[in-house]
């Protein structure tokens, strides 16, 4: 099915409620784990630089007392939110266009990256943020598929999947938050070394990256299920081989 046909089905869904049963979230998560295991090279190629950058920043800031005021600067949250957006976009593309070659088009980050990067400034609880994000979560795979949808279309498309989307996003947020006390406990039992703080921060970034793989695959799978979108045939594919 081409993107144009999928878009037509999406518009039809706006006019009438989706009447098919929602896919099993448990099965989607199992498939997400299998997909992650099969794509270890891609994951570590993207996750290790994120963890390394976080560790380097933390080590430099902790080692230099003159930079103490920069340790909790809002800019770091903005930076990593933007990096997470790029990671999530790339992983959704991997899930939607499995076994494809690198594409020559620029990643469709715009709206998604900006929205995620601005989240650190929004004073909302994790539950409220998750509830709001689950309403329009299927915008992300539509962007990655090269067929951007409006907020209204994304809401209509995800309407039969609100519980799934809430559990998927909320579960990832909850596990990321729980990683803080868990890693703090581990840090207390590590030998006293100057690099402890950097190692703990890097571990947290790796955990976040792993959680994003489940979110990315889950959103891609749910998007395919309710929209009927299928990877284009080679002749009509928007993602062409680089010359």
mmCIF file of C-alpha atoms in Angstrom:
data_model
loop_
_atom_site.group_PDB
_atom_site.id
_atom_site.type_symbol
_atom_site.label_atom_id
_atom_site.label_comp_id
_atom_site.label_asym_id
_atom_site.label_seq_id
_atom_site.Cartn_x
_atom_site.Cartn_y
_atom_site.Cartn_z
ATOM 1 C CA UNK A 1 0.000 0.000 0.000
ATOM 2 C CA UNK A 2 1.340 3.405 -0.953
ATOM 3 C CA UNK A 3 1.458 6.409 1.342
ATOM 4 C CA UNK A 4 -1.254 8.121 -0.694
ATOM 5 C CA UNK A 5 -3.677 5.221 -0.187
ATOM 6 C CA UNK A 6 -2.805 5.055 3.507
ATOM 7 C CA UNK A 7 -3.489 8.773 3.822
ATOM 8 C CA UNK A 8 -6.860 8.258 2.144
ATOM 9 C CA UNK A 9 -7.758 5.573 4.654
ATOM 10 C CA UNK A 10 -6.698 7.904 7.462
ATOM 11 C CA UNK A 11 -9.101 10.596 6.196
ATOM 12 C CA UNK A 12 -11.879 8.020 6.020
ATOM 13 C CA UNK A 13 -11.278 7.101 9.651
ATOM 14 C CA UNK A 14 -11.884 10.703 10.651
ATOM 15 C CA UNK A 15 -15.371 10.447 9.222
ATOM 16 C CA UNK A 16 -16.239 7.205 11.042
ATOM 17 C CA UNK A 17 -14.927 5.483 14.191
ATOM 18 C CA UNK A 18 -12.512 2.633 13.754
ATOM 19 C CA UNK A 19 -14.374 -0.632 14.297
ATOM 20 C CA UNK A 20 -11.584 -3.190 14.466
ATOM 21 C CA UNK A 21 -10.179 -4.614 17.658
ATOM 22 C CA UNK A 22 -7.062 -2.924 18.969
ATOM 23 C CA UNK A 23 -3.877 -5.022 18.759
ATOM 24 C CA UNK A 24 -2.489 -6.640 21.895
ATOM 25 C CA UNK A 25 -0.055 -4.271 23.599
ATOM 26 C CA UNK A 26 1.729 -7.199 25.226
ATOM 27 C CA UNK A 27 2.386 -8.777 21.838
ATOM 28 C CA UNK A 28 3.582 -5.429 20.480
ATOM 29 C CA UNK A 29 6.093 -5.137 23.348
ATOM 30 C CA UNK A 30 7.360 -8.681 22.768
ATOM 31 C CA UNK A 31 7.865 -7.866 19.090
ATOM 32 C CA UNK A 32 9.606 -4.639 20.114
ATOM 33 C CA UNK A 33 12.064 -6.662 22.205
ATOM 34 C CA UNK A 34 12.709 -9.067 19.315
ATOM 35 C CA UNK A 35 13.180 -6.127 16.950
ATOM 36 C CA UNK A 36 15.683 -4.533 19.364
ATOM 37 C CA UNK A 37 17.625 -7.806 19.653
ATOM 38 C CA UNK A 38 17.796 -8.059 15.854
ATOM 39 C CA UNK A 39 19.032 -4.465 15.472
ATOM 40 C CA UNK A 40 21.767 -4.289 18.081
ATOM 41 C CA UNK A 41 24.209 -2.610 15.731
ATOM 42 C CA UNK A 42 21.848 0.267 14.955
ATOM 43 C CA UNK A 43 20.912 0.666 18.620
ATOM 44 C CA UNK A 44 24.437 0.862 19.981
ATOM 45 C CA UNK A 45 25.584 3.057 17.114
ATOM 46 C CA UNK A 46 23.001 5.621 18.223
ATOM 47 C CA UNK A 47 22.881 5.007 21.994
ATOM 48 C CA UNK A 48 26.588 4.955 22.842
ATOM 49 C CA UNK A 49 27.271 8.504 21.557
ATOM 50 C CA UNK A 50 24.319 9.756 23.636
ATOM 51 C CA UNK A 51 25.626 8.048 26.771
ATOM 52 C CA UNK A 52 29.195 9.146 26.040
ATOM 53 C CA UNK A 53 28.176 12.775 25.580
ATOM 54 C CA UNK A 54 26.177 12.720 28.835
ATOM 55 C CA UNK A 55 29.099 11.147 30.716
ATOM 56 C CA UNK A 56 31.598 13.646 29.318
ATOM 57 C CA UNK A 57 29.428 16.640 30.221
ATOM 58 C CA UNK A 58 28.845 15.334 33.745
ATOM 59 C CA UNK A 59 32.519 14.550 34.332
ATOM 60 C CA UNK A 60 33.686 17.988 33.176
ATOM 61 C CA UNK A 61 31.066 19.833 35.238
ATOM 62 C CA UNK A 62 31.803 17.827 38.387
ATOM 63 C CA UNK A 63 35.575 18.099 38.016
ATOM 64 C CA UNK A 64 35.585 21.884 37.606
ATOM 65 C CA UNK A 65 34.136 23.840 40.526
ATOM 66 C CA UNK A 66 34.032 26.980 38.390
ATOM 67 C CA UNK A 67 31.273 25.309 36.350
ATOM 68 C CA UNK A 68 29.097 24.393 39.338
ATOM 69 C CA UNK A 69 26.319 26.744 38.233
ATOM 70 C CA UNK A 70 26.031 24.876 34.931
ATOM 71 C CA UNK A 71 25.362 21.447 36.456
ATOM 72 C CA UNK A 72 21.578 21.806 36.495
ATOM 73 C CA UNK A 73 21.190 24.311 33.691
ATOM 74 C CA UNK A 74 17.954 23.948 31.707
ATOM 75 C CA UNK A 75 19.931 23.871 28.476
ATOM 76 C CA UNK A 76 21.138 20.317 29.134
ATOM 77 C CA UNK A 77 17.557 19.098 29.350
ATOM 78 C CA UNK A 78 16.752 20.915 26.115
ATOM 79 C CA UNK A 79 19.779 19.379 24.381
ATOM 80 C CA UNK A 80 19.001 15.799 25.362
ATOM 81 C CA UNK A 81 15.293 16.187 24.642
ATOM 82 C CA UNK A 82 16.262 17.160 21.088
ATOM 83 C CA UNK A 83 18.700 14.230 20.875
ATOM 84 C CA UNK A 84 15.996 11.856 22.132
ATOM 85 C CA UNK A 85 13.650 13.186 19.457
ATOM 86 C CA UNK A 86 16.212 12.369 16.751
ATOM 87 C CA UNK A 87 16.769 8.909 18.270
ATOM 88 C CA UNK A 88 13.032 8.211 18.412
ATOM 89 C CA UNK A 89 12.499 9.399 14.842
ATOM 90 C CA UNK A 90 15.307 7.175 13.577
ATOM 91 C CA UNK A 91 14.031 4.115 15.457
ATOM 92 C CA UNK A 92 10.479 4.587 14.175
ATOM 93 C CA UNK A 93 11.915 4.739 10.650
ATOM 94 C CA UNK A 94 13.790 1.498 11.313
ATOM 95 C CA UNK A 95 10.542 -0.135 12.437
ATOM 96 C CA UNK A 96 8.456 1.211 9.542
ATOM 97 C CA UNK A 97 11.065 0.644 6.835
ATOM 98 C CA UNK A 98 12.784 -2.486 8.066
ATOM 99 C CA UNK A 99 15.850 -3.700 6.156
ATOM 100 C CA UNK A 100 16.014 -0.551 4.031
ATOM 101 C CA UNK A 101 19.156 1.306 3.046
ATOM 102 C CA UNK A 102 20.032 4.766 4.386
ATOM 103 C CA UNK A 103 17.788 7.450 2.931
ATOM 104 C CA UNK A 104 18.844 10.622 1.248
ATOM 105 C CA UNK A 105 15.923 12.652 2.604
ATOM 106 C CA UNK A 106 16.400 14.654 5.795
ATOM 107 C CA UNK A 107 14.664 13.213 8.865
ATOM 108 C CA UNK A 108 11.195 14.654 9.464
ATOM 109 C CA UNK A 109 12.031 15.938 12.941
ATOM 110 C CA UNK A 110 10.708 19.500 12.940
ATOM 111 C CA UNK A 111 7.539 19.406 15.004
ATOM 112 C CA UNK A 112 8.451 16.346 17.050
ATOM 113 C CA UNK A 113 11.927 17.535 18.006
ATOM 114 C CA UNK A 114 10.706 21.004 18.905
ATOM 115 C CA UNK A 115 7.850 19.654 21.020
ATOM 116 C CA UNK A 116 10.045 17.224 22.938
ATOM 117 C CA UNK A 117 12.779 19.810 23.416
ATOM 118 C CA UNK A 118 10.306 22.239 24.972
ATOM 119 C CA UNK A 119 8.899 19.703 27.419
ATOM 120 C CA UNK A 120 11.464 20.403 30.193
ATOM 121 C CA UNK A 121 9.933 23.884 30.546
ATOM 122 C CA UNK A 122 6.374 22.621 30.888
ATOM 123 C CA UNK A 123 5.371 22.308 34.531
ATOM 124 C CA UNK A 124 3.151 19.225 34.196
ATOM 125 C CA UNK A 125 3.140 16.024 36.188
ATOM 126 C CA UNK A 126 4.227 12.840 34.430
ATOM 127 C CA UNK A 127 0.623 11.577 34.421
ATOM 128 C CA UNK A 128 -0.756 14.737 32.829
ATOM 129 C CA UNK A 129 2.062 14.845 30.270
ATOM 130 C CA UNK A 130 1.468 11.205 29.343
ATOM 131 C CA UNK A 131 -2.278 11.760 29.002
ATOM 132 C CA UNK A 132 -1.721 14.741 26.703
ATOM 133 C CA UNK A 133 0.950 12.981 24.634
ATOM 134 C CA UNK A 134 -1.172 9.850 24.161
ATOM 135 C CA UNK A 135 -3.872 11.905 22.413
ATOM 136 C CA UNK A 136 -1.570 12.739 19.512
ATOM 137 C CA UNK A 137 1.103 10.024 19.776
ATOM 138 C CA UNK A 138 0.487 8.661 16.277
ATOM 139 C CA UNK A 139 1.674 11.933 14.779
ATOM 140 C CA UNK A 140 5.225 10.681 15.315
ATOM 141 C CA UNK A 141 5.120 7.598 13.069
ATOM 142 C CA UNK A 142 3.184 9.561 10.433
ATOM 143 C CA UNK A 143 6.041 12.099 10.390
ATOM 144 C CA UNK A 144 8.631 9.330 10.195
ATOM 145 C CA UNK A 145 6.707 7.673 7.352
ATOM 146 C CA UNK A 146 6.889 10.894 5.348
ATOM 147 C CA UNK A 147 3.115 11.442 5.517
ATOM 148 C CA UNK A 148 2.648 14.147 8.208
ATOM 149 C CA UNK A 149 -0.787 14.249 9.803
ATOM 150 C CA UNK A 150 -2.532 17.118 11.538
ATOM 151 C CA UNK A 151 -3.385 17.075 15.238
ATOM 152 C CA UNK A 152 -7.010 16.315 14.305
ATOM 153 C CA UNK A 153 -6.008 13.411 12.081
ATOM 154 C CA UNK A 154 -3.617 12.017 14.693
ATOM 155 C CA UNK A 155 -6.334 12.197 17.349
ATOM 156 C CA UNK A 156 -8.854 10.439 15.115
ATOM 157 C CA UNK A 157 -6.344 7.772 14.139
ATOM 158 C CA UNK A 158 -5.337 7.052 17.731
ATOM 159 C CA UNK A 159 -8.828 7.245 19.247
ATOM 160 C CA UNK A 160 -9.320 3.446 19.474
ATOM 161 C CA UNK A 161 -5.824 3.088 20.950
ATOM 162 C CA UNK A 162 -5.893 5.651 23.768
ATOM 163 C CA UNK A 163 -5.372 3.065 26.518
ATOM 164 C CA UNK A 164 -2.544 1.408 24.584
ATOM 165 C CA UNK A 165 -0.829 4.725 23.925
ATOM 166 C CA UNK A 166 -1.211 5.850 27.536
ATOM 167 C CA UNK A 167 0.252 2.605 28.878
ATOM 168 C CA UNK A 168 3.079 2.621 26.319
ATOM 169 C CA UNK A 169 4.146 6.217 26.959
ATOM 170 C CA UNK A 170 3.320 6.210 30.674
ATOM 171 C CA UNK A 171 5.196 2.976 31.244
ATOM 172 C CA UNK A 172 8.317 4.376 29.600
ATOM 173 C CA UNK A 173 8.095 7.609 31.624
ATOM 174 C CA UNK A 174 7.560 5.682 34.871
ATOM 175 C CA UNK A 175 10.517 3.360 34.271
ATOM 176 C CA UNK A 176 12.744 6.305 33.407
ATOM 177 C CA UNK A 177 11.738 8.049 36.641
ATOM 178 C CA UNK A 178 12.282 4.854 38.660
ATOM 179 C CA UNK A 179 15.772 4.551 37.191
ATOM 180 C CA UNK A 180 16.856 7.594 39.217
ATOM 181 C CA UNK A 181 16.569 6.043 42.707
ATOM 182 C CA UNK A 182 17.765 2.689 41.383
ATOM 183 C CA UNK A 183 20.940 4.133 39.909
ATOM 184 C CA UNK A 184 21.449 6.333 42.995
ATOM 185 C CA UNK A 185 21.413 3.150 45.107
ATOM 186 C CA UNK A 186 23.970 1.536 42.795
ATOM 187 C CA UNK A 187 26.174 4.645 42.982
ATOM 188 C CA UNK A 188 26.273 4.448 46.786
ATOM 189 C CA UNK A 189 27.731 0.955 46.560
ATOM 190 C CA UNK A 190 30.376 1.763 43.963
ATOM 191 C CA UNK A 191 33.998 2.415 44.976
ATOM 192 C CA UNK A 192 34.638 6.126 45.456
ATOM 193 C CA UNK A 193 35.951 7.220 42.079
ATOM 194 C CA UNK A 194 35.808 10.600 40.301
ATOM 195 C CA UNK A 195 33.998 9.063 37.364
ATOM 196 C CA UNK A 196 31.085 7.575 39.369
ATOM 197 C CA UNK A 197 28.706 10.421 38.603
ATOM 198 C CA UNK A 198 29.488 10.290 34.892
ATOM 199 C CA UNK A 199 28.971 6.510 34.804
ATOM 200 C CA UNK A 200 25.580 6.768 36.517
ATOM 201 C CA UNK A 201 24.401 9.494 34.113
ATOM 202 C CA UNK A 202 25.581 7.452 31.112
ATOM 203 C CA UNK A 203 23.718 4.397 32.420
ATOM 204 C CA UNK A 204 20.541 6.435 32.769
ATOM 205 C CA UNK A 205 20.846 7.686 29.184
ATOM 206 C CA UNK A 206 21.264 4.104 27.967
ATOM 207 C CA UNK A 207 18.140 3.084 29.888
ATOM 208 C CA UNK A 208 16.236 5.972 28.317
ATOM 209 C CA UNK A 209 17.453 4.949 24.862
ATOM 210 C CA UNK A 210 16.291 1.369 25.467
ATOM 211 C CA UNK A 211 12.881 2.607 26.602
ATOM 212 C CA UNK A 212 12.642 4.783 23.494
ATOM 213 C CA UNK A 213 13.138 1.704 21.307
ATOM 214 C CA UNK A 214 10.008 0.166 22.823
ATOM 215 C CA UNK A 215 8.086 3.423 22.433
ATOM 216 C CA UNK A 216 9.286 3.871 18.844
ATOM 217 C CA UNK A 217 8.496 0.329 17.749
ATOM 218 C CA UNK A 218 5.168 0.401 19.586
ATOM 219 C CA UNK A 219 4.074 3.631 17.916
ATOM 220 C CA UNK A 220 5.138 2.310 14.513
ATOM 221 C CA UNK A 221 3.277 -0.979 15.018
ATOM 222 C CA UNK A 222 0.089 0.717 16.246
ATOM 223 C CA UNK A 223 0.256 3.196 13.365
ATOM 224 C CA UNK A 224 0.516 0.378 10.818
ATOM 225 C CA UNK A 225 -2.342 -1.502 12.477
ATOM 226 C CA UNK A 226 -4.920 1.274 12.460
ATOM 227 C CA UNK A 227 -3.907 3.123 9.284
ATOM 228 C CA UNK A 228 -3.181 0.148 7.048
ATOM 229 C CA UNK A 229 0.120 1.798 6.061
ATOM 230 C CA UNK A 230 2.618 -0.500 4.397
ATOM 231 C CA UNK A 231 6.185 0.021 3.294
ATOM 232 C CA UNK A 232 6.182 1.313 -0.314
ATOM 233 C CA UNK A 233 7.434 -0.920 -3.082
ATOM 234 C CA UNK A 234 10.992 -0.114 -4.275
ATOM 235 C CA UNK A 235 9.817 1.809 -7.363
ATOM 236 C CA UNK A 236 7.510 4.053 -5.363
ATOM 237 C CA UNK A 237 9.556 4.262 -2.202
ATOM 238 C CA UNK A 238 10.256 7.724 -0.851
ATOM 239 C CA UNK A 239 13.399 6.462 0.845
ATOM 240 C CA UNK A 240 15.877 5.786 -1.935
ATOM 241 C CA UNK A 241 19.417 4.497 -1.826
ATOM 242 C CA UNK A 242 22.118 7.072 -1.455
ATOM 243 C CA UNK A 243 24.290 7.401 -4.530
#
